[in-house]
Amino acid sequence: MFYFPRLIIDFFGNIFRYREYLKQSVARDLRRRYKRSVLGYVWSMLNPLLMMTVLAVVFSNIMQRTAEDYAVFLFCGMLPFSYFASTSMGCLGTIRSNAKIIDQVAVPKYIFPLSLGMSGLVDFALSFVPLLGVMLATGRHIDVTVLAIPLVILPLFFVTMGVALIVAVSNVFFEDTQHLVEVVFKALYFLCPILYSRDLLPLWLQKWVVLNPLFCLIEFMRDLVYHARLPDLEVYLINLGGSFLVLLIGLWVFKQADKKFVYFL
Amino acid sequence: MVAIAKQQEMVEAASISDAGLNAAEETSAEELAVKVDNITISFRSYKERPTTLKESFLRFLKTGKVKYYDTFNALTDVSFEVKRGEVFGIIGSNGAGKSTLLRTIAGVLPPKKGELTVNGKVDSLIQLGAGFDGELNAIENIYLNGSLHKLSRSFIKSRVPEILKFAELEDFATTPIKYYSSGMSARLGFAVAVDREPDILIVDEVLAVGDERFKKKCDKVFQRLLDQKKTIIIVSHSLSQMQEMADKILLLSKGRVVFLGDPKEAIEKYRDDSYQTALS
C-alpha cells in the first residue's frame, strides 16, 4: 500500500542525499559541453536556432494564418520539446556508461539519468537567451507572464524524467532500443503542437490531446511567452498530476528492472 | 529461532579451531559486522545472448521461445558471520563464487534468496578502477567517489592532499587515470577507500598489483583499522599471505561453503581439494 509513496519519497530523498554527486556531475557535464567557453555556448545555441530558422522560413508562408511572428511561436514550442527529447535520448546509455560505478558502489542507479535531466535544465534555461533575442528582433512584446516559466519547468522535469528512466532501462536489456526510441520521438514531435496550435486540430481531437502531458506543457509555454497569458489553472493542475504520474510510472519501471541490471552489464 | 540455531552452529564451528575462544559465548548483535544467512545468488548463463531487440524478436519468431538462458547458482545457501575486528579471509578456486560473495556483501548484487545483515559502513575494492571515471584525473575522481558515498564537498576537499600523499600520486594528480598503470590505480583505489575509515573493508585481489613497499603500507593501515575494531574481509590467492593475516577463513567450492574456521586448516583442505581435482 505504501509502495508508491515510498518510491516518491525515496526519489526526492535521494536527490537530497546525493546532491553533492548531482552538483558535481552537472558541473562536469556543462564544462564538457561548454568547454571552449563562448564558442561552446554559441554552437549549442546555433543548432536549434538554425533549425528554427529553416522551419520558420518554410512554414511561415504555409502557416500564415496560424500565428503572426511564426518564429517566436515555433521557438516556444520547440524549447520544451527539445529539452524532453535530448534529455531522454541522452539518458539512453547512462546505466551502461556508469557500469563501473554500479559494479562497485551501492548507489540508487537513477542518479545517473537524474544528473543529465538536471544539466539539461541549465541548457534549457540558457536557450531562452536566443528566444528573447528573436522576440526583440521581431518586435514582439515581452510580458511579465514569462516570470511564471518555472511553473512549467516542474511538470516538464517530471515528464522528462519519467520517460528518461524507462528509456534508460530499455537500453540495459537491449542495445538497439535507440532506433525505436528515435522513431517514437519523431512521431511525438508531430503529436505535439510545435508546428501548429491546438485550434488547428479537428474538434473531436482537441479534447483528447490533454492526455498527452507534453502537449499541454508546450501550450503552457506558448501561453506564457507568446500569448502573454496565464494558462488555465484547472488544466495546469491536471497536467501537473499527469506529469507526476509519468514520473511515478518511470520510477516503478526502473525499480522493477533495478535488481536485474547487474546481471546485464 | 532458526537463526539462533544457525548462530549456535557457527559458534561451534569456530570453537573447534579457535581453541582459545570461549565456545559457549554467543556473539552478540553489536559484535557482529556481517551476517550472511542462507544466501543464494543465481546468474543467467546464456549460450548466445541476444543483445538487441531485433535479435530477440527474430529468434522468438524462429523458435517461439523467449527465454534463452539457464540459471546457475553462483552461491548456494551460504551462511556465515563475521565478527567485528576480525580479518576474514575467503579462498577457493576460480569460479568458486568469491567475488560474487564480496559483491553481495558490498550491496551491489541483490541476493535472490536469504538475508544479509551488515552493521556499519562498507567500502569495497573489488575491481581495478571500479568506481572511478577513466577520463577524469585523480583529484576529480576523489571528488566523484566521495560524492557517491554522500560526503560533503568541504570534507572531500580537506582529504584530497592526504589521499594523494598516501597513494603517492602527487605528481600525477592531474593526469586522467586511464593513463595510470594498474599499480597506480590500485593505490588510488585503496587510498580513497581507506580514507573513509569504513567499518567493514572489502578487499579483492586488487592489492596483488602493488609493490612490496606499498603492501607494507597497506599492512600498516590494516593494523590501524583492526586496532579500531574495524573489520576486513579479504580475498586472495596468495595463501601464505592469507595464513598470516586472516583470523578465520571461509573455503568456497562451486558456490558452497566447504569449510569455515582456522586458516591453517582451511588452507590445507583447499590444497588437498585442488590437488585431488587436478588429479581426477
XYZ file of C-alpha atoms in Angstrom:
545
model
C 0.000 0.000 0.000
C 2.825 2.360 0.797
C 4.813 1.192 -2.178
C 4.250 4.160 -4.444
C 4.532 6.875 -1.796
C 7.770 5.189 -0.748
C 9.093 5.321 -4.298
C 8.440 9.034 -4.470
C 9.808 9.805 -1.023
C 12.927 7.782 -1.772
C 13.330 9.580 -5.060
C 13.296 13.034 -3.563
C 15.269 11.863 -0.552
C 17.967 10.534 -2.835
C 18.098 13.793 -4.757
C 18.929 15.388 -1.448
C 21.306 12.705 -0.227
C 23.241 12.633 -3.473
C 23.145 16.373 -4.026
C 26.916 16.551 -3.963
C 27.200 13.942 -6.709
C 24.484 15.643 -8.739
C 26.113 19.023 -8.353
C 29.475 17.688 -9.490
C 28.064 15.675 -12.301
C 26.021 18.572 -13.651
C 29.046 20.838 -13.435
C 31.141 18.262 -15.269
C 28.502 17.880 -17.956
C 28.271 21.584 -18.539
C 32.003 22.025 -18.526
C 32.331 19.293 -21.109
C 29.663 20.853 -23.293
C 30.753 24.445 -22.982
C 34.428 23.736 -22.813
C 35.571 26.205 -25.419
C 33.638 28.706 -23.319
C 31.939 31.199 -25.609
C 32.146 29.113 -28.743
C 30.773 26.079 -26.954
C 27.740 28.013 -25.920
C 27.300 29.521 -29.366
C 27.453 26.119 -31.007
C 24.865 24.608 -28.756
C 22.543 27.527 -29.380
C 23.250 27.609 -33.082
C 21.762 24.224 -33.704
C 18.213 24.968 -32.507
C 18.448 28.470 -33.872
C 19.295 27.287 -37.379
C 16.693 24.554 -37.203
C 14.159 27.095 -36.155
C 15.133 29.482 -38.903
C 14.691 26.787 -41.511
C 11.325 25.764 -40.130
C 10.218 29.355 -39.745
C 11.149 30.204 -43.313
C 9.488 27.089 -44.709
C 6.358 27.222 -42.647
C 5.720 30.880 -42.091
C 4.151 31.097 -45.534
C 2.148 27.907 -45.242
C 1.048 28.556 -41.696
C 0.498 32.248 -42.076
C -2.976 32.045 -40.701
C -1.817 30.119 -37.634
C 0.156 32.778 -35.973
C 1.888 36.027 -36.547
C 5.577 36.079 -35.675
C 5.735 32.431 -36.523
C 9.381 32.195 -35.467
C 8.517 33.062 -31.874
C 5.508 30.791 -31.984
C 7.699 27.947 -33.181
C 10.520 28.575 -30.767
C 8.199 28.437 -27.746
C 7.065 25.004 -28.784
C 10.478 23.711 -29.650
C 12.240 24.590 -26.422
C 10.333 22.282 -24.062
C 10.245 19.506 -26.619
C 13.943 19.600 -27.335
C 14.648 19.507 -23.605
C 12.440 16.467 -23.343
C 13.848 14.682 -26.368
C 17.526 15.418 -25.903
C 17.460 14.533 -22.211
C 15.658 11.266 -22.781
C 17.967 10.328 -25.620
C 20.946 11.279 -23.519
C 19.771 9.025 -20.710
C 19.669 6.064 -23.060
C 23.178 4.877 -22.335
C 23.684 6.267 -18.855
C 23.335 2.988 -16.992
C 25.745 1.245 -19.308
C 28.308 4.018 -19.239
C 28.270 4.061 -15.460
C 28.566 0.287 -15.176
C 31.915 0.567 -13.456
C 30.449 2.633 -10.670
C 27.357 0.467 -10.366
C 29.607 -2.548 -10.065
C 31.424 -1.214 -7.079
C 29.340 1.243 -5.139
C 25.815 0.592 -3.969
C 24.037 3.721 -5.205
C 20.483 4.349 -6.376
C 21.052 3.999 -10.084
C 18.633 6.659 -11.199
C 21.012 9.355 -10.041
C 22.789 8.935 -13.382
C 19.804 9.805 -15.578
C 18.807 12.355 -12.975
C 22.030 14.321 -13.310
C 21.512 14.518 -17.065
C 17.988 15.749 -16.544
C 19.360 18.489 -14.336
C 22.176 19.601 -16.578
C 19.619 19.660 -19.391
C 17.637 22.169 -17.380
C 20.596 24.523 -17.440
C 20.741 24.211 -21.204
C 17.037 24.806 -21.299
C 17.407 27.987 -19.302
C 20.266 29.161 -21.499
C 18.245 28.614 -24.636
C 15.886 31.352 -23.535
C 18.574 33.817 -24.477
C 18.180 33.280 -28.222
C 14.420 33.167 -27.758
C 14.469 36.598 -26.182
C 16.762 37.696 -28.989
C 14.266 36.548 -31.587
C 11.456 38.251 -29.708
C 13.340 41.517 -29.604
C 14.245 41.195 -33.269
C 10.669 40.641 -34.327
C 9.467 43.383 -32.033
C 7.274 41.034 -30.063
C 6.116 42.322 -26.700
C 7.685 40.548 -23.694
C 5.194 40.330 -20.884
C 5.625 39.679 -17.156
C 3.987 36.274 -17.670
C 7.421 34.950 -18.623
C 8.198 35.049 -14.919
C 5.859 32.079 -14.494
C 8.024 29.839 -16.671
C 9.476 27.978 -13.678
C 5.954 26.696 -13.003
C 6.068 24.928 -16.353
C 9.545 23.585 -15.775
C 8.410 21.469 -12.837
C 5.941 19.259 -14.750
C 8.297 19.256 -17.720
C 11.021 17.851 -15.497
C 8.674 15.181 -14.146
C 7.539 14.006 -17.560
C 11.044 14.006 -18.933
C 12.476 12.059 -16.013
C 9.653 9.523 -16.167
C 10.249 8.819 -19.834
C 14.030 9.019 -19.478
C 14.020 6.365 -16.776
C 12.041 3.982 -18.955
C 14.280 4.666 -21.925
C 17.379 4.106 -19.791
C 16.017 0.785 -18.571
C 15.213 -0.410 -22.065
C 18.758 0.140 -23.201
C 20.220 -2.020 -20.470
C 18.399 -5.045 -21.766
C 18.604 -4.341 -25.476
C 21.360 -2.440 -27.194
C 19.303 -1.304 -30.143
C 16.396 0.446 -28.478
C 17.856 3.713 -29.648
C 16.322 3.276 -33.086
C 12.933 2.527 -31.644
C 13.086 5.491 -29.307
C 14.110 7.770 -32.162
C 11.081 6.764 -34.180
C 8.737 7.217 -31.248
C 10.146 10.660 -30.548
C 9.809 11.636 -34.201
C 6.166 10.694 -34.026
C 5.781 12.515 -30.754
C 7.241 15.604 -32.357
C 4.268 15.775 -34.671
C 1.825 14.789 -31.963
C 2.851 17.880 -30.050
C 1.717 21.365 -31.003
C 5.117 22.559 -32.097
C 4.441 23.453 -35.717
C 0.764 24.040 -35.206
C -1.572 25.077 -32.426
C -4.396 23.205 -30.832
C -7.223 25.026 -32.613
C -5.988 23.719 -35.949
C -6.960 20.197 -34.911
C -10.417 18.795 -35.571
C -12.784 19.463 -32.703
C -13.128 15.882 -31.512
C -9.372 15.562 -31.253
C -8.923 18.758 -29.270
C -10.495 17.120 -26.247
C -8.154 14.172 -26.260
C -4.809 15.849 -26.620
C -4.970 16.693 -22.932
C -3.949 13.096 -22.342
C -0.526 13.908 -23.707
C 1.187 15.784 -20.880
C 3.788 17.129 -23.254
C 1.088 18.657 -25.424
C -0.205 20.818 -22.619
C 3.260 21.732 -21.429
C 4.118 23.129 -24.814
C 0.895 25.072 -24.825
C 1.632 26.452 -21.381
C 4.998 27.639 -22.531
C 3.432 29.283 -25.516
C 0.745 30.853 -23.353
C 3.325 32.440 -21.117
C 5.780 33.638 -23.716
C 3.868 34.082 -26.948
C 0.319 34.855 -25.910
C 1.388 36.606 -22.715
C -1.362 34.997 -20.687
C -1.514 32.573 -17.786
C -2.671 29.024 -18.515
C -5.956 27.798 -17.146
C -5.377 26.774 -13.532
C -7.506 23.664 -13.754
C -5.724 22.404 -16.854
C -2.404 23.215 -15.229
C -3.192 21.195 -12.120
C -4.440 18.232 -14.142
C -1.273 18.411 -16.173
C 0.876 18.582 -13.074
C -0.850 15.464 -11.780
C -0.416 13.716 -15.115
C 3.256 14.599 -15.257
C 3.715 13.298 -11.773
C 2.039 10.077 -12.828
C 4.503 9.698 -15.691
C 7.368 10.126 -13.229
C 5.787 7.546 -10.955
C 5.459 5.045 -13.784
C 9.068 5.674 -14.739
C 10.218 5.120 -11.175
C 8.178 1.964 -10.926
C 9.577 0.521 -14.158
C 13.070 1.456 -13.048
C 12.606 -0.172 -9.682
C 11.381 -3.379 -11.282
C 14.429 -3.567 -13.501
C 16.891 -2.231 -10.960
C 17.799 -5.572 -9.445
C 18.441 -7.172 -12.792
C 20.866 -4.552 -14.057
C 23.926 -6.128 -12.514
C 23.375 -9.290 -14.492
C 23.191 -7.488 -17.801
C 26.013 -5.015 -17.542
C 14.551 -19.389 16.107
C 16.170 -20.883 13.078
C 18.579 -18.013 13.022
C 19.654 -18.628 16.566
C 20.174 -22.298 15.892
C 22.354 -21.406 12.954
C 24.312 -18.973 15.004
C 24.962 -21.719 17.515
C 26.275 -23.923 14.785
C 28.588 -21.224 13.609
C 29.966 -20.610 17.016
C 30.552 -24.293 17.410
C 32.293 -24.482 14.092
C 34.524 -21.673 15.147
C 35.228 -23.159 18.537
C 36.798 -26.249 17.064
C 39.566 -24.163 15.639
C 39.823 -21.184 17.925
C 40.764 -23.203 20.952
C 41.487 -20.069 22.888
C 37.996 -18.666 22.495
C 35.188 -19.469 24.767
C 32.863 -21.645 22.727
C 29.798 -21.085 24.833
C 29.929 -17.351 24.428
C 27.362 -16.209 21.912
C 28.228 -13.415 19.583
C 26.043 -10.508 20.498
C 24.461 -8.297 17.884
C 26.916 -5.455 18.402
C 29.819 -7.758 17.908
C 28.624 -8.819 14.506
C 29.876 -6.967 11.463
C 28.315 -9.089 8.748
C 25.757 -11.803 8.935
C 25.063 -13.838 5.835
C 22.094 -16.067 6.249
C 21.374 -18.758 3.701
C 22.157 -16.619 0.719
C 21.672 -17.903 -2.777
C 22.703 -15.914 -5.804
C 21.868 -17.092 -9.257
C 23.111 -15.878 -12.559
C 21.826 -16.405 -16.011
C 24.104 -18.177 -18.353
C 23.397 -17.558 -21.967
C 24.659 -19.792 -24.671
C 24.278 -16.925 -27.055
C 22.701 -13.926 -25.528
C 20.562 -11.871 -27.852
C 21.734 -8.358 -27.101
C 19.369 -6.482 -29.335
C 15.645 -6.213 -29.569
C 15.792 -7.182 -33.225
C 17.708 -10.343 -32.483
C 15.408 -11.372 -29.662
C 12.404 -10.788 -31.842
C 13.760 -12.770 -34.780
C 14.692 -15.623 -32.518
C 11.284 -15.580 -30.980
C 9.740 -15.841 -34.429
C 12.014 -18.713 -35.314
C 11.768 -20.764 -32.179
C 8.839 -19.381 -30.203
C 10.974 -19.199 -27.101
C 11.521 -16.078 -25.059
C 13.952 -17.416 -22.502
C 17.429 -18.028 -23.722
C 19.302 -18.833 -20.632
C 19.866 -21.371 -17.940
C 20.203 -20.209 -14.431
C 23.010 -21.441 -12.324
C 23.724 -20.700 -8.735
C 26.915 -18.794 -8.137
C 26.299 -19.167 -4.433
C 24.105 -21.779 -2.779
C 22.857 -21.472 0.779
C 25.885 -19.672 2.058
C 25.751 -18.750 5.724
C 28.396 -17.292 7.972
C 29.098 -14.488 10.353
C 31.937 -12.064 10.575
C 32.738 -10.547 13.919
C 33.912 -7.026 14.415
C 37.631 -6.510 14.467
C 38.252 -9.668 12.541
C 40.198 -10.361 9.390
C 38.002 -12.686 7.468
C 39.551 -14.469 4.523
C 37.805 -16.136 1.649
C 39.593 -18.661 -0.530
C 38.566 -21.025 -3.276
C 39.460 -21.877 -6.829
C 38.428 -19.791 -9.798
C 34.680 -19.659 -10.168
C 34.043 -20.699 -6.591
C 31.987 -17.565 -6.013
C 34.432 -15.444 -4.037
C 33.931 -12.230 -5.913
C 30.202 -12.810 -6.086
C 30.154 -13.116 -2.339
C 32.145 -9.921 -1.914
C 29.887 -8.030 -4.238
C 26.880 -9.271 -2.325
C 28.276 -8.029 0.952
C 29.114 -4.714 -0.693
C 25.431 -4.419 -1.538
C 25.957 -4.382 -5.279
C 24.405 -7.767 -6.001
C 20.965 -8.307 -4.532
C 20.610 -11.886 -3.240
C 17.874 -13.998 -4.748
C 17.239 -15.805 -1.516
C 18.371 -15.391 2.048
C 19.200 -12.453 4.191
C 22.191 -10.204 4.536
C 22.807 -8.042 7.572
C 25.623 -5.564 7.534
C 26.379 -3.411 10.554
C 28.269 -0.315 9.582
C 29.748 1.433 6.594
C 31.096 -0.834 3.904
C 33.775 0.089 1.449
C 34.943 -2.205 -1.230
C 37.881 -2.607 -3.538
C 36.671 -5.242 -5.879
C 37.786 -4.373 -9.350
C 40.643 -2.261 -10.513
C 39.411 1.158 -11.445
C 35.837 0.454 -10.494
C 34.047 3.420 -9.021
C 36.298 5.730 -10.997
C 35.953 7.511 -14.285
C 38.915 6.961 -16.562
C 38.506 10.308 -18.268
C 38.904 12.213 -15.026
C 42.114 12.840 -13.156
C 42.930 11.678 -9.646
C 41.577 14.717 -7.838
C 38.341 14.744 -9.817
C 37.964 11.054 -9.145
C 38.425 11.570 -5.439
C 35.591 14.082 -5.573
C 33.451 11.781 -7.688
C 33.993 8.802 -5.443
C 33.440 10.802 -2.299
C 30.212 12.258 -3.599
C 28.946 8.788 -4.436
C 29.496 7.998 -0.787
C 27.476 11.042 0.180
C 30.406 13.009 1.525
C 30.238 16.768 1.503
C 32.386 18.867 -0.755
C 34.275 20.576 2.016
C 35.090 17.274 3.665
C 36.381 15.766 0.449
C 38.426 18.873 -0.170
C 40.121 18.547 3.177
C 41.041 14.936 2.474
C 42.476 15.267 -1.031
C 46.108 16.038 -0.091
C 46.198 13.195 2.391
C 44.811 10.694 -0.110
C 47.215 11.762 -2.842
C 50.102 11.505 -0.460
C 49.173 8.037 0.668
C 48.691 6.865 -2.907
C 51.991 8.545 -3.841
C 50.321 10.191 -6.789
C 51.012 13.862 -6.104
C 52.957 14.161 -9.331
C 50.201 12.590 -11.407
C 47.237 14.242 -9.742
C 46.110 15.961 -12.923
C 46.632 13.027 -15.298
C 43.447 11.249 -16.412
C 43.505 7.920 -14.655
C 43.049 5.945 -17.850
C 46.757 6.539 -18.344
C 47.593 5.094 -14.948
C 49.381 1.800 -14.529
C 47.494 -0.907 -12.688
C 49.633 -0.317 -9.631
C 48.774 3.357 -9.639
C 45.040 2.756 -9.924
C 45.169 0.175 -7.195
C 46.963 2.630 -4.944
C 44.444 5.343 -5.629
C 41.520 2.989 -5.061
C 42.962 1.745 -1.819
C 43.836 5.205 -0.559
C 40.351 6.512 -1.304
C 38.576 3.580 0.301
C 40.724 3.506 3.410
C 40.494 7.215 3.930
C 36.792 6.966 4.606
C 37.610 4.709 7.546
C 34.946 2.147 6.726
C 33.645 -0.170 9.428
C 33.995 -3.014 7.016
C 36.627 -3.020 4.305
C 36.282 -5.488 1.480
C 39.431 -6.188 -0.475
C 39.623 -8.402 -3.514
C 42.735 -9.465 -5.347
C 43.461 -5.825 -6.268
C 46.299 -5.412 -3.824
C 48.283 -8.061 -5.618
C 49.387 -5.472 -8.165
C 51.040 -3.224 -5.610
C 54.759 -3.455 -4.942
C 56.368 -4.567 -1.687
C 56.655 -1.079 -0.299
C 53.020 -0.319 -0.874
C 51.993 -3.661 0.569
C 53.856 -2.781 3.745
C 51.953 0.469 3.860
C 48.694 -1.380 3.389
C 49.563 -3.738 6.206
C 50.078 -0.771 8.469
C 46.679 0.596 7.535
C 45.074 -2.774 8.101
C 46.613 -2.875 11.542
C 45.312 0.594 12.309
C 41.815 -0.363 11.187
C 41.918 -3.507 13.260
C 43.017 -1.575 16.305
C 39.871 0.483 15.872
C 37.835 -2.710 15.852
C 37.105 -2.413 12.155
C 36.542 -5.466 10.055
C 38.421 -6.587 6.975
C 37.135 -9.109 4.510
C 39.770 -10.231 2.082
C 40.077 -12.494 -0.922
C 43.444 -13.598 -2.154
C 45.140 -16.408 -3.964
C 48.288 -15.816 -2.028
C 47.814 -18.498 0.591
C 50.815 -17.540 2.649
C 49.557 -14.001 2.942
C 46.159 -15.293 3.924
C 47.517 -17.550 6.589
C 49.483 -14.674 8.004
C 46.649 -12.185 8.039
C 43.345 -13.934 8.448
C 41.757 -14.814 11.748
C 39.314 -17.076 10.066
C 38.993 -18.449 6.575
C 35.992 -19.453 4.563
C 36.655 -22.037 1.891
C 34.271 -21.939 -1.021
C 33.879 -24.516 -3.711
C 31.356 -24.247 -6.509
C 29.356 -21.725 -4.574
C 29.080 -23.726 -1.400
C 30.777 -23.381 1.931
C 33.207 -26.256 2.350
C 34.994 -25.148 5.450
C 34.956 -22.263 7.868
C 37.448 -21.755 10.631
C 41.136 -21.924 11.334
C 43.230 -20.503 8.483
C 45.808 -23.239 8.562
C 43.258 -25.990 8.378
C 41.317 -24.198 5.653
C 44.388 -23.799 3.525
C 45.378 -27.433 3.954
C 41.923 -28.505 2.979
C 41.978 -26.230 -0.016
C 45.313 -27.616 -1.142
C 44.065 -31.141 -0.702
C 40.917 -30.492 -2.651
C 42.566 -28.752 -5.536
C 45.195 -31.450 -5.627
C 42.572 -34.118 -5.901
C 40.508 -32.341 -8.529
C 43.652 -31.747 -10.507
C 44.386 -35.469 -10.479
C 40.937 -36.683 -11.366
